[in-house]
Amino acid sequence: MTVSRYFHAVLFAASLALAICSAPALAQKLGPDGAPNPTASSVQEQQLLNELSRIEGRIDIPDRKAAVLIQPAGRMWDYFHEVLLHWGAAIVILGTLLLLGVAYIALGRLPIKEGRSGLKLARFKAIERFSHWLTATSFVLLGLTGLNITFGKILLLPVVGPEAFTAVSEVSKYIHNFVSFAFVVGLVLIAVIFVKDNFFQRVDIEWVKQGGGFIASKHAPAGRFNLGEKLVFWLSLGAGLAISVSGFLLLFPFSVTDIFGMQIAQVVHSAVAVLFIALILGHIYIGTLGMEGAFEAMGTGEVDLNWAKEHHDRWAEEQIAKGNGPKSPLATPAE
């Protein structure tokens, strides 16, 4: 075989192999009716979204964010906001209310075992109550307006109609934005004022061993705050910090992060807020319906002496030893 014939044989074999390999590809370019399919070789949308973090166009204005045409992560964020958040928030909040209702039916309102003594012990100063009520009031407003953002279109819009819902939502958004500053101020005040009384101590272990005051036959000792109150304090600080930072990222969009960071901030803000609401619902229940005499601590700043001995005996003993105890009632003159 000459070199020329050998070369032609190799070329023929290569051409035949190429034709065999490309036959499926050529077949794919034809439609079911045998006609050519011009989009058969184009990149599929899902493949393109999997390969790129975002799809951008070309713009002439300075705002580069406007060049983003598609951001695949936005679809995950939309699913979280429109599906997961709705179901998750409903389950957590309604579940918490259900559990509190069951607790009230099963336990009722915990009374002061020895009854009221008629003697008052100062528990919270004016500045302490101010910081608490500033934070509590702003939290309630933020919670209600935030829930409107999440559930308003589902629950409120069908009831009041588009025009009223638009007006309510606009006012709610302004309230949510500006009241957030009051919440942060209250949170800082609470942290500064109460942090010294919320460090964990040995008495907290004994409090747990004795059932935290929920076992009638046992006495749970505690200082100014028991372990349950300390956990509420630290969890509230952590949650408050998370929603404050993420909230300000949303309040001043793109000043620190990009669109993906904004989406993460919104996920953190809403998820932590829902858990925070559940925590505070439990706190409100114990301070009002759940326990006799508890609301007076933040309502008037004073508590009954028997209540203090029952729930915070170590603290009550310290106050009496310091001379801050209640005064004896005036004796009734004999007739």
mmCIF file of C-alpha atoms in Angstrom:
data_model
loop_
_atom_site.group_PDB
_atom_site.id
_atom_site.type_symbol
_atom_site.label_atom_id
_atom_site.label_comp_id
_atom_site.label_asym_id
_atom_site.label_seq_id
_atom_site.Cartn_x
_atom_site.Cartn_y
_atom_site.Cartn_z
ATOM 1 C CA MET A 1 0.000 0.000 0.000
ATOM 2 C CA THR A 2 1.406 3.339 -1.041
ATOM 3 C CA VAL A 3 1.618 6.243 1.350
ATOM 4 C CA SER A 4 -1.123 8.049 -0.544
ATOM 5 C CA ARG A 5 -3.538 5.088 -0.295
ATOM 6 C CA TYR A 6 -2.685 4.635 3.405
ATOM 7 C CA PHE A 7 -3.424 8.311 4.082
ATOM 8 C CA HIS A 8 -6.779 8.129 2.300
ATOM 9 C CA ALA A 9 -7.735 5.004 4.257
ATOM 10 C CA VAL A 10 -6.986 6.703 7.581
ATOM 11 C CA LEU A 11 -8.900 9.819 6.513
ATOM 12 C CA PHE A 12 -11.904 7.720 5.505
ATOM 13 C CA ALA A 13 -11.892 5.843 8.830
ATOM 14 C CA ALA A 14 -11.705 9.109 10.779
ATOM 15 C CA SER A 15 -14.533 10.624 8.755
ATOM 16 C CA LEU A 16 -16.659 7.546 9.306
ATOM 17 C CA ALA A 17 -16.050 7.627 13.078
ATOM 18 C CA LEU A 18 -16.871 11.340 13.211
ATOM 19 C CA ALA A 19 -20.091 10.779 11.305
ATOM 20 C CA ILE A 20 -21.133 8.006 13.682
ATOM 21 C CA CYS A 21 -20.406 10.127 16.762
ATOM 22 C CA SER A 22 -22.160 13.192 15.423
ATOM 23 C CA ALA A 23 -25.244 11.340 14.215
ATOM 24 C CA PRO A 24 -27.086 11.637 17.575
ATOM 25 C CA ALA A 25 -26.280 15.345 17.719
ATOM 26 C CA LEU A 26 -27.561 15.840 14.213
ATOM 27 C CA ALA A 27 -30.635 13.858 15.069
ATOM 28 C CA GLN A 28 -31.277 16.056 18.094
ATOM 29 C CA LYS A 29 -31.354 19.133 15.882
ATOM 30 C CA LEU A 30 -34.420 17.822 14.113
ATOM 31 C CA GLY A 31 -37.887 18.196 15.505
ATOM 32 C CA PRO A 32 -40.440 15.366 15.852
ATOM 33 C CA ASP A 33 -41.679 16.106 12.343
ATOM 34 C CA GLY A 34 -38.172 15.908 10.880
ATOM 35 C CA ALA A 35 -37.862 19.654 10.427
ATOM 36 C CA PRO A 36 -34.704 21.409 11.737
ATOM 37 C CA ASN A 37 -34.923 22.642 15.362
ATOM 38 C CA PRO A 38 -32.957 25.913 15.612
ATOM 39 C CA THR A 39 -32.986 25.935 19.459
ATOM 40 C CA ALA A 40 -31.850 22.346 19.961
ATOM 41 C CA SER A 41 -28.208 23.299 20.490
ATOM 42 C CA SER A 42 -28.925 26.362 22.644
ATOM 43 C CA VAL A 43 -28.008 26.425 26.330
ATOM 44 C CA GLN A 44 -30.912 25.386 28.549
ATOM 45 C CA GLU A 45 -32.092 27.975 31.102
ATOM 46 C CA GLN A 46 -31.570 25.754 34.151
ATOM 47 C CA GLN A 47 -28.067 24.835 32.982
ATOM 48 C CA LEU A 48 -27.246 28.514 32.548
ATOM 49 C CA LEU A 49 -28.609 29.384 36.006
ATOM 50 C CA ASN A 50 -26.579 26.577 37.575
ATOM 51 C CA GLU A 51 -23.383 27.775 35.958
ATOM 52 C CA LEU A 52 -23.684 31.495 36.729
ATOM 53 C CA SER A 53 -24.294 33.267 40.030
ATOM 54 C CA ARG A 54 -26.162 35.970 38.120
ATOM 55 C CA ILE A 55 -26.891 37.090 34.561
ATOM 56 C CA GLU A 56 -25.976 40.682 33.786
ATOM 57 C CA GLY A 57 -26.532 42.948 30.848
ATOM 58 C CA ARG A 58 -24.753 46.052 29.640
ATOM 59 C CA ILE A 59 -25.930 49.469 30.875
ATOM 60 C CA ASP A 60 -24.826 53.078 30.546
ATOM 61 C CA ILE A 61 -26.035 54.385 33.928
ATOM 62 C CA PRO A 62 -23.678 54.338 36.950
ATOM 63 C CA ASP A 63 -25.852 51.988 39.031
ATOM 64 C CA ARG A 64 -24.317 48.580 38.359
ATOM 65 C CA LYS A 65 -27.147 46.831 40.224
ATOM 66 C CA ALA A 66 -29.473 47.721 37.378
ATOM 67 C CA ALA A 67 -27.405 45.514 35.079
ATOM 68 C CA VAL A 68 -28.478 42.347 36.886
ATOM 69 C CA LEU A 69 -31.133 40.652 34.757
ATOM 70 C CA ILE A 70 -31.502 37.362 36.605
ATOM 71 C CA GLN A 71 -30.125 36.220 39.961
ATOM 72 C CA PRO A 72 -30.832 32.522 40.558
ATOM 73 C CA ALA A 73 -30.500 32.945 44.357
ATOM 74 C CA GLY A 74 -33.466 35.301 44.160
ATOM 75 C CA ARG A 75 -35.687 32.355 43.315
ATOM 76 C CA MET A 76 -34.662 30.584 46.529
ATOM 77 C CA TRP A 77 -35.259 33.796 48.472
ATOM 78 C CA ASP A 78 -38.687 34.169 46.895
ATOM 79 C CA TYR A 79 -39.563 30.586 47.865
ATOM 80 C CA PHE A 80 -38.452 31.256 51.429
ATOM 81 C CA HIS A 81 -40.417 34.525 51.670
ATOM 82 C CA GLU A 82 -43.602 33.334 50.011
ATOM 83 C CA VAL A 83 -43.755 29.714 51.225
ATOM 84 C CA LEU A 84 -41.357 28.701 54.003
ATOM 85 C CA LEU A 85 -41.749 31.898 56.024
ATOM 86 C CA HIS A 86 -45.534 31.805 55.859
ATOM 87 C CA TRP A 87 -45.766 28.211 57.016
ATOM 88 C CA GLY A 88 -42.901 28.437 59.499
ATOM 89 C CA ALA A 89 -44.135 31.621 61.162
ATOM 90 C CA ALA A 90 -47.691 30.322 61.378
ATOM 91 C CA ILE A 91 -46.577 27.047 62.969
ATOM 92 C CA VAL A 92 -44.221 28.712 65.474
ATOM 93 C CA ILE A 93 -46.550 31.522 66.593
ATOM 94 C CA LEU A 94 -49.796 29.567 66.632
ATOM 95 C CA GLY A 95 -48.013 26.597 68.207
ATOM 96 C CA THR A 96 -46.674 28.826 70.982
ATOM 97 C CA LEU A 97 -50.144 30.250 71.667
ATOM 98 C CA LEU A 98 -51.574 26.738 71.743
ATOM 99 C CA LEU A 99 -48.948 25.535 74.234
ATOM 100 C CA LEU A 100 -49.555 28.543 76.474
ATOM 101 C CA GLY A 101 -53.280 27.888 76.342
ATOM 102 C CA VAL A 102 -52.720 24.265 77.341
ATOM 103 C CA ALA A 103 -50.424 25.387 80.180
ATOM 104 C CA TYR A 104 -53.072 27.771 81.486
ATOM 105 C CA ILE A 105 -55.784 25.097 81.350
ATOM 106 C CA ALA A 106 -53.543 22.522 83.040
ATOM 107 C CA LEU A 107 -51.848 24.694 85.665
ATOM 108 C CA GLY A 108 -54.014 27.778 85.921
ATOM 109 C CA ARG A 109 -52.563 30.927 87.414
ATOM 110 C CA LEU A 110 -49.833 30.125 89.927
ATOM 111 C CA PRO A 111 -50.923 31.781 93.199
ATOM 112 C CA ILE A 112 -48.797 33.163 96.015
ATOM 113 C CA LYS A 113 -48.740 30.104 98.285
ATOM 114 C CA GLU A 114 -48.697 32.017 101.577
ATOM 115 C CA GLY A 115 -51.109 34.644 100.320
ATOM 116 C CA ARG A 116 -50.385 38.341 100.214
ATOM 117 C CA SER A 117 -48.573 39.747 103.229
ATOM 118 C CA GLY A 118 -49.572 43.349 102.654
ATOM 119 C CA LEU A 119 -45.899 44.344 102.782
ATOM 120 C CA LYS A 120 -44.198 45.676 99.669
ATOM 121 C CA LEU A 121 -40.592 45.222 98.621
ATOM 122 C CA ALA A 122 -39.077 47.587 96.034
ATOM 123 C CA ARG A 123 -37.949 45.540 93.021
ATOM 124 C CA PHE A 124 -37.374 47.843 90.023
ATOM 125 C CA LYS A 125 -36.362 51.497 89.888
ATOM 126 C CA ALA A 126 -37.999 54.010 87.570
ATOM 127 C CA ILE A 127 -35.160 53.891 84.997
ATOM 128 C CA GLU A 128 -35.320 50.087 84.963
ATOM 129 C CA ARG A 129 -39.051 50.102 84.313
ATOM 130 C CA PHE A 130 -38.658 52.813 81.673
ATOM 131 C CA SER A 131 -36.089 50.753 79.727
ATOM 132 C CA HIS A 132 -38.319 47.682 79.949
ATOM 133 C CA TRP A 133 -41.484 49.417 78.757
ATOM 134 C CA LEU A 134 -39.660 51.332 76.018
ATOM 135 C CA THR A 135 -38.335 48.062 74.631
ATOM 136 C CA ALA A 136 -41.604 46.195 75.188
ATOM 137 C CA THR A 137 -43.804 48.840 73.525
ATOM 138 C CA SER A 138 -41.530 49.233 70.526
ATOM 139 C CA PHE A 139 -41.255 45.440 70.210
ATOM 140 C CA VAL A 140 -45.037 45.048 70.073
ATOM 141 C CA LEU A 141 -45.303 47.734 67.376
ATOM 142 C CA LEU A 142 -42.456 46.189 65.387
ATOM 143 C CA GLY A 143 -43.976 42.728 65.743
ATOM 144 C CA LEU A 144 -47.439 43.766 64.562
ATOM 145 C CA THR A 145 -46.175 45.805 61.610
ATOM 146 C CA GLY A 146 -43.698 43.078 60.705
ATOM 147 C CA LEU A 147 -46.410 40.431 60.719
ATOM 148 C CA ASN A 148 -48.413 42.669 58.397
ATOM 149 C CA ILE A 149 -45.515 42.566 55.933
ATOM 150 C CA THR A 150 -45.524 38.765 56.086
ATOM 151 C CA PHE A 151 -49.214 37.917 56.385
ATOM 152 C CA GLY A 152 -50.990 41.133 55.371
ATOM 153 C CA LYS A 153 -51.660 40.096 51.771
ATOM 154 C CA ILE A 154 -53.077 36.778 52.933
ATOM 155 C CA LEU A 155 -55.134 37.816 55.973
ATOM 156 C CA LEU A 156 -55.808 41.556 55.874
ATOM 157 C CA LEU A 157 -56.095 42.369 52.157
ATOM 158 C CA PRO A 158 -59.153 40.150 51.500
ATOM 159 C CA VAL A 159 -60.931 41.696 54.506
ATOM 160 C CA VAL A 160 -60.333 45.445 54.059
ATOM 161 C CA GLY A 161 -59.725 45.653 50.315
ATOM 162 C CA PRO A 162 -56.800 46.999 48.258
ATOM 163 C CA GLU A 163 -57.104 50.713 49.074
ATOM 164 C CA ALA A 164 -57.387 50.328 52.841
ATOM 165 C CA PHE A 165 -54.683 47.671 52.858
ATOM 166 C CA THR A 166 -52.345 49.972 50.933
ATOM 167 C CA ALA A 167 -52.898 52.785 53.439
ATOM 168 C CA VAL A 168 -52.432 50.488 56.439
ATOM 169 C CA SER A 169 -49.296 48.931 54.982
ATOM 170 C CA GLU A 170 -47.774 52.315 54.178
ATOM 171 C CA VAL A 171 -48.317 53.563 57.728
ATOM 172 C CA SER A 172 -47.093 50.240 59.122
ATOM 173 C CA LYS A 173 -43.889 50.484 57.128
ATOM 174 C CA TYR A 174 -43.133 53.968 58.470
ATOM 175 C CA ILE A 175 -43.878 52.803 62.018
ATOM 176 C CA HIS A 176 -41.648 49.773 61.557
ATOM 177 C CA ASN A 177 -38.775 51.875 60.247
ATOM 178 C CA PHE A 178 -38.794 54.647 62.836
ATOM 179 C CA VAL A 179 -39.805 52.673 65.931
ATOM 180 C CA SER A 180 -36.795 50.436 65.306
ATOM 181 C CA PHE A 181 -34.548 53.196 66.685
ATOM 182 C CA ALA A 182 -36.516 53.266 69.961
ATOM 183 C CA PHE A 183 -36.208 49.491 70.198
ATOM 184 C CA VAL A 184 -32.433 49.652 69.831
ATOM 185 C CA VAL A 185 -32.195 52.371 72.503
ATOM 186 C CA GLY A 186 -34.317 50.261 74.880
ATOM 187 C CA LEU A 187 -32.256 47.169 74.145
ATOM 188 C CA VAL A 188 -29.015 48.975 74.939
ATOM 189 C CA LEU A 189 -30.472 50.351 78.182
ATOM 190 C CA ILE A 190 -31.633 46.887 79.253
ATOM 191 C CA ALA A 191 -28.238 45.401 78.458
ATOM 192 C CA VAL A 192 -26.361 48.040 80.448
ATOM 193 C CA ILE A 193 -28.727 48.104 83.432
ATOM 194 C CA PHE A 194 -29.460 44.414 83.926
ATOM 195 C CA VAL A 195 -26.375 42.570 82.685
ATOM 196 C CA LYS A 196 -24.755 42.487 86.137
ATOM 197 C CA ASP A 197 -27.729 40.586 87.582
ATOM 198 C CA ASN A 198 -27.951 38.003 84.792
ATOM 199 C CA PHE A 199 -24.662 36.155 85.033
ATOM 200 C CA PHE A 200 -25.114 32.482 85.819
ATOM 201 C CA GLN A 201 -24.499 31.416 89.427
ATOM 202 C CA ARG A 202 -24.487 28.231 91.491
ATOM 203 C CA VAL A 203 -27.984 28.959 92.790
ATOM 204 C CA ASP A 204 -29.286 28.551 89.232
ATOM 205 C CA ILE A 205 -28.350 24.856 89.315
ATOM 206 C CA GLU A 206 -30.327 24.410 92.518
ATOM 207 C CA TRP A 207 -33.246 26.269 90.912
ATOM 208 C CA VAL A 208 -33.332 23.678 88.133
ATOM 209 C CA LYS A 209 -33.052 20.764 90.584
ATOM 210 C CA GLN A 210 -36.076 22.054 92.483
ATOM 211 C CA GLY A 211 -38.219 22.271 89.357
ATOM 212 C CA GLY A 212 -37.982 25.991 88.705
ATOM 213 C CA GLY A 213 -40.902 26.799 90.980
ATOM 214 C CA PHE A 214 -43.394 24.669 89.028
ATOM 215 C CA ILE A 215 -43.392 21.786 91.520
ATOM 216 C CA ALA A 216 -45.697 22.656 94.399
ATOM 217 C CA SER A 217 -43.871 20.526 96.978
ATOM 218 C CA LYS A 218 -40.454 22.075 96.307
ATOM 219 C CA HIS A 219 -38.960 25.517 96.785
ATOM 220 C CA ALA A 220 -36.709 26.815 94.009
ATOM 221 C CA PRO A 221 -34.169 29.344 95.364
ATOM 222 C CA ALA A 222 -33.138 32.289 93.190
ATOM 223 C CA GLY A 223 -31.348 35.607 93.276
ATOM 224 C CA ARG A 224 -32.718 38.758 91.709
ATOM 225 C CA PHE A 225 -33.424 36.774 88.537
ATOM 226 C CA ASN A 226 -33.896 33.031 88.251
ATOM 227 C CA LEU A 227 -32.390 30.879 85.513
ATOM 228 C CA GLY A 228 -35.476 31.130 83.314
ATOM 229 C CA GLU A 229 -35.403 34.923 83.433
ATOM 230 C CA LYS A 230 -31.667 34.931 82.727
ATOM 231 C CA LEU A 231 -32.170 32.766 79.652
ATOM 232 C CA VAL A 232 -34.878 35.137 78.421
ATOM 233 C CA PHE A 233 -32.469 38.043 78.982
ATOM 234 C CA TRP A 234 -29.583 36.530 77.008
ATOM 235 C CA LEU A 235 -31.764 35.120 74.247
ATOM 236 C CA SER A 236 -33.492 38.498 73.907
ATOM 237 C CA LEU A 237 -30.165 40.293 73.662
ATOM 238 C CA GLY A 238 -28.926 37.870 71.012
ATOM 239 C CA ALA A 239 -32.141 38.017 69.011
ATOM 240 C CA GLY A 240 -32.357 41.793 69.416
ATOM 241 C CA LEU A 241 -28.808 42.205 68.126
ATOM 242 C CA ALA A 242 -29.484 39.946 65.123
ATOM 243 C CA ILE A 243 -32.697 41.688 64.071
ATOM 244 C CA SER A 244 -31.179 45.142 64.697
ATOM 245 C CA VAL A 245 -28.132 44.538 62.492
ATOM 246 C CA SER A 246 -30.121 42.809 59.751
ATOM 247 C CA GLY A 247 -32.868 45.431 60.061
ATOM 248 C CA PHE A 248 -30.522 48.336 59.500
ATOM 249 C CA LEU A 249 -29.048 46.562 56.463
ATOM 250 C CA LEU A 250 -32.590 46.470 55.090
ATOM 251 C CA LEU A 251 -33.380 50.010 56.218
ATOM 252 C CA PHE A 252 -30.356 51.355 54.330
ATOM 253 C CA PRO A 253 -30.277 49.052 51.295
ATOM 254 C CA PHE A 254 -27.008 48.411 49.439
ATOM 255 C CA SER A 255 -25.064 50.765 51.697
ATOM 256 C CA VAL A 256 -22.994 47.853 53.025
ATOM 257 C CA THR A 257 -23.776 44.775 50.954
ATOM 258 C CA ASP A 258 -25.058 43.641 47.555
ATOM 259 C CA ILE A 259 -28.365 42.063 46.542
ATOM 260 C CA PHE A 260 -27.348 38.618 47.816
ATOM 261 C CA GLY A 261 -26.372 40.094 51.183
ATOM 262 C CA MET A 262 -29.713 41.895 51.304
ATOM 263 C CA GLN A 263 -31.515 38.612 50.755
ATOM 264 C CA ILE A 264 -29.532 36.945 53.550
ATOM 265 C CA ALA A 265 -30.300 39.891 55.842
ATOM 266 C CA GLN A 266 -34.021 39.562 55.129
ATOM 267 C CA VAL A 267 -33.976 35.821 55.833
ATOM 268 C CA VAL A 268 -32.131 36.344 59.141
ATOM 269 C CA HIS A 269 -34.366 39.284 60.105
ATOM 270 C CA SER A 270 -37.650 37.467 59.520
ATOM 271 C CA ALA A 271 -36.609 34.063 60.909
ATOM 272 C CA VAL A 272 -35.119 35.484 64.116
ATOM 273 C CA ALA A 273 -38.085 37.849 64.545
ATOM 274 C CA VAL A 274 -40.541 34.936 64.450
ATOM 275 C CA LEU A 275 -38.576 33.034 67.122
ATOM 276 C CA PHE A 276 -38.251 36.253 69.145
ATOM 277 C CA ILE A 277 -42.025 36.745 69.070
ATOM 278 C CA ALA A 278 -42.533 33.197 70.380
ATOM 279 C CA LEU A 279 -40.051 33.833 73.202
ATOM 280 C CA ILE A 280 -41.709 37.093 74.238
ATOM 281 C CA LEU A 281 -45.178 35.530 74.120
ATOM 282 C CA GLY A 282 -44.012 33.100 76.797
ATOM 283 C CA HIS A 283 -42.475 35.973 78.774
ATOM 284 C CA ILE A 284 -45.706 37.969 78.588
ATOM 285 C CA TYR A 285 -47.784 34.965 79.655
ATOM 286 C CA ILE A 286 -45.737 34.304 82.791
ATOM 287 C CA GLY A 287 -45.722 37.993 83.713
ATOM 288 C CA THR A 288 -49.494 38.371 83.394
ATOM 289 C CA LEU A 289 -51.824 35.356 83.318
ATOM 290 C CA GLY A 290 -49.345 32.741 84.414
ATOM 291 C CA MET A 291 -48.263 34.004 87.831
ATOM 292 C CA GLU A 292 -49.975 36.051 90.520
ATOM 293 C CA GLY A 293 -48.054 39.142 91.581
ATOM 294 C CA ALA A 294 -45.518 39.043 88.755
ATOM 295 C CA PHE A 295 -46.888 41.973 86.737
ATOM 296 C CA GLU A 296 -46.656 44.315 89.730
ATOM 297 C CA ALA A 297 -42.851 44.171 89.538
ATOM 298 C CA MET A 298 -42.791 46.123 86.273
ATOM 299 C CA GLY A 299 -46.166 47.752 86.786
ATOM 300 C CA THR A 300 -45.525 49.563 90.055
ATOM 301 C CA GLY A 301 -41.918 48.634 90.783
ATOM 302 C CA GLU A 302 -42.925 46.848 93.995
ATOM 303 C CA VAL A 303 -43.797 43.244 94.812
ATOM 304 C CA ASP A 304 -45.453 41.579 97.763
ATOM 305 C CA LEU A 305 -42.968 40.304 100.332
ATOM 306 C CA ASN A 306 -44.372 36.762 100.236
ATOM 307 C CA TRP A 307 -44.078 36.713 96.440
ATOM 308 C CA ALA A 308 -40.439 37.811 96.703
ATOM 309 C CA LYS A 309 -39.657 35.120 99.290
ATOM 310 C CA GLU A 310 -41.352 32.473 97.167
ATOM 311 C CA HIS A 311 -39.707 33.302 93.819
ATOM 312 C CA HIS A 312 -36.536 35.268 94.656
ATOM 313 C CA ASP A 313 -35.706 34.430 98.252
ATOM 314 C CA ARG A 314 -31.949 35.064 98.048
ATOM 315 C CA TRP A 315 -32.554 38.517 96.603
ATOM 316 C CA ALA A 316 -35.239 39.295 99.219
ATOM 317 C CA GLU A 317 -32.867 38.299 102.031
ATOM 318 C CA GLU A 318 -30.133 40.545 100.596
ATOM 319 C CA GLN A 319 -32.500 43.516 100.380
ATOM 320 C CA ILE A 320 -33.701 43.075 103.948
ATOM 321 C CA ALA A 321 -30.102 42.677 105.176
ATOM 322 C CA LYS A 322 -29.195 45.944 103.439
ATOM 323 C CA GLY A 323 -32.041 47.756 105.161
ATOM 324 C CA ASN A 324 -34.158 47.935 101.996
ATOM 325 C CA GLY A 325 -36.837 45.652 103.376
ATOM 326 C CA PRO A 326 -40.506 46.537 103.777
ATOM 327 C CA LYS A 327 -41.640 48.511 106.772
ATOM 328 C CA SER A 328 -44.011 46.957 109.264
ATOM 329 C CA PRO A 329 -47.609 48.132 108.893
ATOM 330 C CA LEU A 330 -48.734 50.781 111.331
ATOM 331 C CA ALA A 331 -50.274 49.285 114.428
ATOM 332 C CA THR A 332 -53.973 49.927 114.896
ATOM 333 C CA PRO A 333 -54.511 52.060 118.038
ATOM 334 C CA ALA A 334 -56.375 50.309 120.815
ATOM 335 C CA GLU A 335 -59.840 51.532 121.651
#
